[in-house]
mmCIF file of C-alpha atoms in Angstrom:
data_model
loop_
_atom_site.group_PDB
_atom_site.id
_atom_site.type_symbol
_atom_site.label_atom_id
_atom_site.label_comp_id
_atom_site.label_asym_id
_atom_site.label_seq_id
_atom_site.Cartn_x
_atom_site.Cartn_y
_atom_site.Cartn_z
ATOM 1 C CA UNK Y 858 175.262 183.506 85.946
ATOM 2 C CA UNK Y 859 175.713 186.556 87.528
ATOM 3 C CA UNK Y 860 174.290 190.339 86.414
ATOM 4 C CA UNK Y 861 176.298 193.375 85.973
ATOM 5 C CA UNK Y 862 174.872 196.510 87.539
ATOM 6 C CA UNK Y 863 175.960 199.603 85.942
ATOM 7 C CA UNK Y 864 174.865 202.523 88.809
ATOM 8 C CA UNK Y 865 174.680 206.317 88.597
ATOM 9 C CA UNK Y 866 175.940 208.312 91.460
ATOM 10 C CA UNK Y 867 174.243 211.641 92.269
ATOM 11 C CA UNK Y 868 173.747 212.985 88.671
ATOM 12 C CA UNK Y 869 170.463 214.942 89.616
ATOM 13 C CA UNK Y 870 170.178 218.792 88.927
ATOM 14 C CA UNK Y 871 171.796 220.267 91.681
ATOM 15 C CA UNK Y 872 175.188 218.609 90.588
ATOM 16 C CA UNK Y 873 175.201 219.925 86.929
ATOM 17 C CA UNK Y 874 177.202 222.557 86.283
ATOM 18 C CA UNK Y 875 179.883 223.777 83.857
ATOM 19 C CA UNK Y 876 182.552 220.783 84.903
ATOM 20 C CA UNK Y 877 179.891 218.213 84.551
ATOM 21 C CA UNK Y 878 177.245 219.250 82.481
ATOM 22 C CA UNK Y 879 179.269 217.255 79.637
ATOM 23 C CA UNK Y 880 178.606 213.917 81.788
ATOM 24 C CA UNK Y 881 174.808 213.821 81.009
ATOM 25 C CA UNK Y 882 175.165 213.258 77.261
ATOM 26 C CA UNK Y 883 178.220 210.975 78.091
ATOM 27 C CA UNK Y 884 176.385 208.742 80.305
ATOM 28 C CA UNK Y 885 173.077 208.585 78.157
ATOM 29 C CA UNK Y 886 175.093 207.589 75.307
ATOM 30 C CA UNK Y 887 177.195 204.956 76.778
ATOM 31 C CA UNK Y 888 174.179 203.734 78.897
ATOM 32 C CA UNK Y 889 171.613 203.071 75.553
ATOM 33 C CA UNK Y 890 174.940 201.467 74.107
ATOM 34 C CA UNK Y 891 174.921 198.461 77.260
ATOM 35 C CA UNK Y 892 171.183 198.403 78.123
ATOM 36 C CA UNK Y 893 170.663 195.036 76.862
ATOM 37 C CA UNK Y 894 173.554 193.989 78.643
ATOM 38 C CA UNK Y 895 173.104 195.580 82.414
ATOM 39 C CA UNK Y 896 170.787 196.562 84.999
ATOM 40 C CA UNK Y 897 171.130 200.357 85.703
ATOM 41 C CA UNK Y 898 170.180 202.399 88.433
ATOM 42 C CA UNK Y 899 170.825 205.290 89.842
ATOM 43 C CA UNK Y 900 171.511 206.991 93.321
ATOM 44 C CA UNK Y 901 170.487 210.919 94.740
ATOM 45 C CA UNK Y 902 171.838 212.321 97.472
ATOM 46 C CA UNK Y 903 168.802 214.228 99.286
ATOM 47 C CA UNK Y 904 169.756 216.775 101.698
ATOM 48 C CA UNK Y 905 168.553 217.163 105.280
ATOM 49 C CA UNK Y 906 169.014 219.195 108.410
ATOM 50 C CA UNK Y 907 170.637 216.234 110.029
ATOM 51 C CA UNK Y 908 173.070 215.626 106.891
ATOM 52 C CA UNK Y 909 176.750 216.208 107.898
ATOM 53 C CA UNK Y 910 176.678 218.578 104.618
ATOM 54 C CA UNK Y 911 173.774 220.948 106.271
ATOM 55 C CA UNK Y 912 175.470 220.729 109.886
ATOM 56 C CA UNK Y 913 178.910 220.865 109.288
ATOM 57 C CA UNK Y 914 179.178 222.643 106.101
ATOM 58 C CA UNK Y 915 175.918 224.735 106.197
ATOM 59 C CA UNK Y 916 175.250 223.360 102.745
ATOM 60 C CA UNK Y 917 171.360 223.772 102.101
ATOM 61 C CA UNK Y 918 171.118 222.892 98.425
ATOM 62 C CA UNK Y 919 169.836 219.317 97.040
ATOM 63 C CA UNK Y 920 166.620 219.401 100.329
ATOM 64 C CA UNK Y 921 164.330 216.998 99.896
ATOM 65 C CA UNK Y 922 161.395 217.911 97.323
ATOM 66 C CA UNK Y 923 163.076 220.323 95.768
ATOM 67 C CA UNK Y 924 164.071 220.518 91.768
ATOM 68 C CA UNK Y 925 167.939 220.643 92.819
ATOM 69 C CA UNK Y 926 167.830 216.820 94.590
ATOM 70 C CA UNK Y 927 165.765 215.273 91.347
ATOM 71 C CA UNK Y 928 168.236 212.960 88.484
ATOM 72 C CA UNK Y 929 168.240 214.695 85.411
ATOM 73 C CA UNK Y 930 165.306 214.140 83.015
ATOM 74 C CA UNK Y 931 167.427 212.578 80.105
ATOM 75 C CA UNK Y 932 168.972 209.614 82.713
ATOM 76 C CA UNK Y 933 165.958 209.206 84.877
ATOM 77 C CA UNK Y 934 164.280 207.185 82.289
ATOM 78 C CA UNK Y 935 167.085 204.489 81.927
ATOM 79 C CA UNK Y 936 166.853 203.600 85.699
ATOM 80 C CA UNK Y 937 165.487 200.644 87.076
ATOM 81 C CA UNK Y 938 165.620 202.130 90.516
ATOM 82 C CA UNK Y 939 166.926 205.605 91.770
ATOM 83 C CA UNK Y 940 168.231 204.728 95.705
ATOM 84 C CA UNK Y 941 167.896 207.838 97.812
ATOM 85 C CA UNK Y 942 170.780 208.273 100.044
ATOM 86 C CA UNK Y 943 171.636 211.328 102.649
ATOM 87 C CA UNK Y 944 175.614 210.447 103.058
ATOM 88 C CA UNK Y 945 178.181 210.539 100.554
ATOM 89 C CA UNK Y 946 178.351 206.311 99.821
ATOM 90 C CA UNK Y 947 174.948 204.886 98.754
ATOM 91 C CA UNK Y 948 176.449 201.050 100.554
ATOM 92 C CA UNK Y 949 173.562 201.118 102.553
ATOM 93 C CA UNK Y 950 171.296 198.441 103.922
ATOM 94 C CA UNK Y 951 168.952 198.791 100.847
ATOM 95 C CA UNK Y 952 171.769 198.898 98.073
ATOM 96 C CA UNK Y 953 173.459 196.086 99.514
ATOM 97 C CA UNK Y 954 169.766 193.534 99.187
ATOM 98 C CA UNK Y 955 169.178 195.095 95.778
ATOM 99 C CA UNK Y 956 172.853 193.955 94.569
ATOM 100 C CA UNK Y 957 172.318 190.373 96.877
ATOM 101 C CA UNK Y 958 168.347 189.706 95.564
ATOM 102 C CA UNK Y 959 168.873 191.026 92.025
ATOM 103 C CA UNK Y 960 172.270 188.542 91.626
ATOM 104 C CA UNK Y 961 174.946 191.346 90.340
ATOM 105 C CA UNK Y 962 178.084 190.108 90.817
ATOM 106 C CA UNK Y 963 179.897 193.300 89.418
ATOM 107 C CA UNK Y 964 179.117 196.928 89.318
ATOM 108 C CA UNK Y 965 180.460 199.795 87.006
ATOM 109 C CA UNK Y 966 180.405 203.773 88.824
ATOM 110 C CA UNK Y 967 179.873 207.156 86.842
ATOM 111 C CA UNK Y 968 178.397 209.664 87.905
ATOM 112 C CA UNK Y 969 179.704 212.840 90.841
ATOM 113 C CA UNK Y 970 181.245 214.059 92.448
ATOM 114 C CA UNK Y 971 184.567 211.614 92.220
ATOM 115 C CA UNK Y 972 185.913 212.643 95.429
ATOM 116 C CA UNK Y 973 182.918 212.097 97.752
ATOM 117 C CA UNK Y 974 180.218 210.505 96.386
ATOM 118 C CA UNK Y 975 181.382 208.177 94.038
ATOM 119 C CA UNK Y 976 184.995 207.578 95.831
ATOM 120 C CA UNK Y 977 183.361 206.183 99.246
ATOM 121 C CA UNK Y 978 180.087 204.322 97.093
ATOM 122 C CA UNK Y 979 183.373 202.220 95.165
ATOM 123 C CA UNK Y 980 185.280 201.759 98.402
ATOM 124 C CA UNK Y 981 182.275 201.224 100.621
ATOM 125 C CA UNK Y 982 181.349 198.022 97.874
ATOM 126 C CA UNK Y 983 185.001 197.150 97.388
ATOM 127 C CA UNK Y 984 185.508 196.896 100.575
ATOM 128 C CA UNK Y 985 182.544 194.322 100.586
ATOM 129 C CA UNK Y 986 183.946 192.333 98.837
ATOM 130 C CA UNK Y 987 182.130 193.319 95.606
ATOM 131 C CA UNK Y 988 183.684 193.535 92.142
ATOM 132 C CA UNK Y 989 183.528 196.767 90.595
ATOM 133 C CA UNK Y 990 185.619 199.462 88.640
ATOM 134 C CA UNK Y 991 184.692 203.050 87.833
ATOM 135 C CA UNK Y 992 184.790 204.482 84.411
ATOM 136 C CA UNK Y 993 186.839 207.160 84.692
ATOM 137 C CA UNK Y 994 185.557 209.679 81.570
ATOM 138 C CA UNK Y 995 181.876 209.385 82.991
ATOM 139 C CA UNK Y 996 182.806 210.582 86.394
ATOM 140 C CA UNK Y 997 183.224 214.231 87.099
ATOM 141 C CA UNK Y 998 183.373 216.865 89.941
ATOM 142 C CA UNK Y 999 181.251 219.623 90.352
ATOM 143 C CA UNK Y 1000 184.844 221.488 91.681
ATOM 144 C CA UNK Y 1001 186.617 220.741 88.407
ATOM 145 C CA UNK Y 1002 188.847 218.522 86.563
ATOM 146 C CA UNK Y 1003 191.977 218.748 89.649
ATOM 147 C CA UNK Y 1004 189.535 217.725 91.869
ATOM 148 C CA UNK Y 1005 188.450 214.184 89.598
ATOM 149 C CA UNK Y 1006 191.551 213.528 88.886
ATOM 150 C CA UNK Y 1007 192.982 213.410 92.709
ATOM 151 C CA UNK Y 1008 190.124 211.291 93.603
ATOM 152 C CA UNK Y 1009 190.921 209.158 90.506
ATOM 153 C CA UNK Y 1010 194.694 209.092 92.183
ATOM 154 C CA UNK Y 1011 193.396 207.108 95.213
ATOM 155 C CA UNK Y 1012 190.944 205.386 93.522
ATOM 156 C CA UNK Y 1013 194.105 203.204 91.819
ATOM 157 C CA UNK Y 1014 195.574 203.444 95.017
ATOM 158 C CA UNK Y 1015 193.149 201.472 96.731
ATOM 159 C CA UNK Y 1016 191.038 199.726 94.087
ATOM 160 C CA UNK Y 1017 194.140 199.086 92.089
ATOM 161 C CA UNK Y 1018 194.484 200.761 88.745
ATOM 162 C CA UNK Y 1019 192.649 198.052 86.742
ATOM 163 C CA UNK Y 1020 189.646 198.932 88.184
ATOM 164 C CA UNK Y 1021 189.486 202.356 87.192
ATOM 165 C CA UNK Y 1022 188.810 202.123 83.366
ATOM 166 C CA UNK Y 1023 187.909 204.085 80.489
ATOM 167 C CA UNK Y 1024 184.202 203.617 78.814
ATOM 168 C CA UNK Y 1025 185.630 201.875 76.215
ATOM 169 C CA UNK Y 1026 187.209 199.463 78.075
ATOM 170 C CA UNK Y 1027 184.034 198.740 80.377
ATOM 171 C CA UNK Y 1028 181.747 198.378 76.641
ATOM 172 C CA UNK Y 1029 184.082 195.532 75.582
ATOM 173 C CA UNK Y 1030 183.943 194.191 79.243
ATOM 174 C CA UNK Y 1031 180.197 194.437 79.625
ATOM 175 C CA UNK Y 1032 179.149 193.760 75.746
ATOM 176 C CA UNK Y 1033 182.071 191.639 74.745
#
């Protein structure tokens, strides 16, 4: 039987501020509530003078080694694995063996921002076929609510719109 993989995106210091500081206790709680039930891990995006963020943007915050690009203290502990990543999706090469060799045949989002890193992670592993929904009220953006909700707009768009849940939905999914 398969596992279920429920994966962080990007909640590391440099992402918490006043529209998503709320996510950390959020997260934690619904996290210790499913542990026995799921694999989690987490993902950090790690800035780099050849990120399209740096070049394109001139964005110079989350740099490698630095406090801003570390997961928060109070969800670091929960992961299995945090999976560095330097573009918005974290589909890569490495988080596509982890999901293959560990057996996961579904995977649940949180995490921020909705409309970069999270949106392209969920279409990036939809799009591979992959079953997965994101829980809506443990996603955020670091722009505000407007911002979450438009990327929670084409998320039903293209995921379809039973695939972007509520926590309480994805506890009675995950824990029966």
């Amino acid at each position: 039987m398969g596992k279920t993989l429920f994966l962080i995106i990007d909640m590391q210091n440099g992402f918490i501020n006043n529209f998503t500081k709320g996510l950390i206790e959020k997260i934690y709680d619904f996290q210790c509530g499913i542990e026995d039930y799921v694999i989690t891990a987490g993902t950090r995006y790690v800035n780099h003078k050849r990120t399209a963020c740096y070049l394109f943007e001139g964005w110079k915050s989350c740099m490698a080694g630095t406090r801003e690009a570390e997961v928060v203290t109070e969800l670091r502990g929960s992961m299995a694995k945090v999976f560095d990543k330097d573009k918005y999706s974290c589909w890569n090469e490495e988080m596509q063996l982890f999901v293959r060799e560990s057996n996961i045949t579904k995977i649940y989002f949180a995490g921020v921002n909705t409309g970069c890193c999270v949106l392209h992670s969920v279409l990036d592993c939809y799009n591979d076929l992959v079953e997965c929904a994101v829980i809506e009220d443990l996603c955020g953006s670091t722009s505000g609510i407007e911002e979450h909700e438009n990327a929670l707009t084409v998320l039903r768009s293209c995921i379809t719109g039973g695939r972007v849940i509520m926590a309480e939905q994805a506890y009675e999914e995950i824990c029966g």
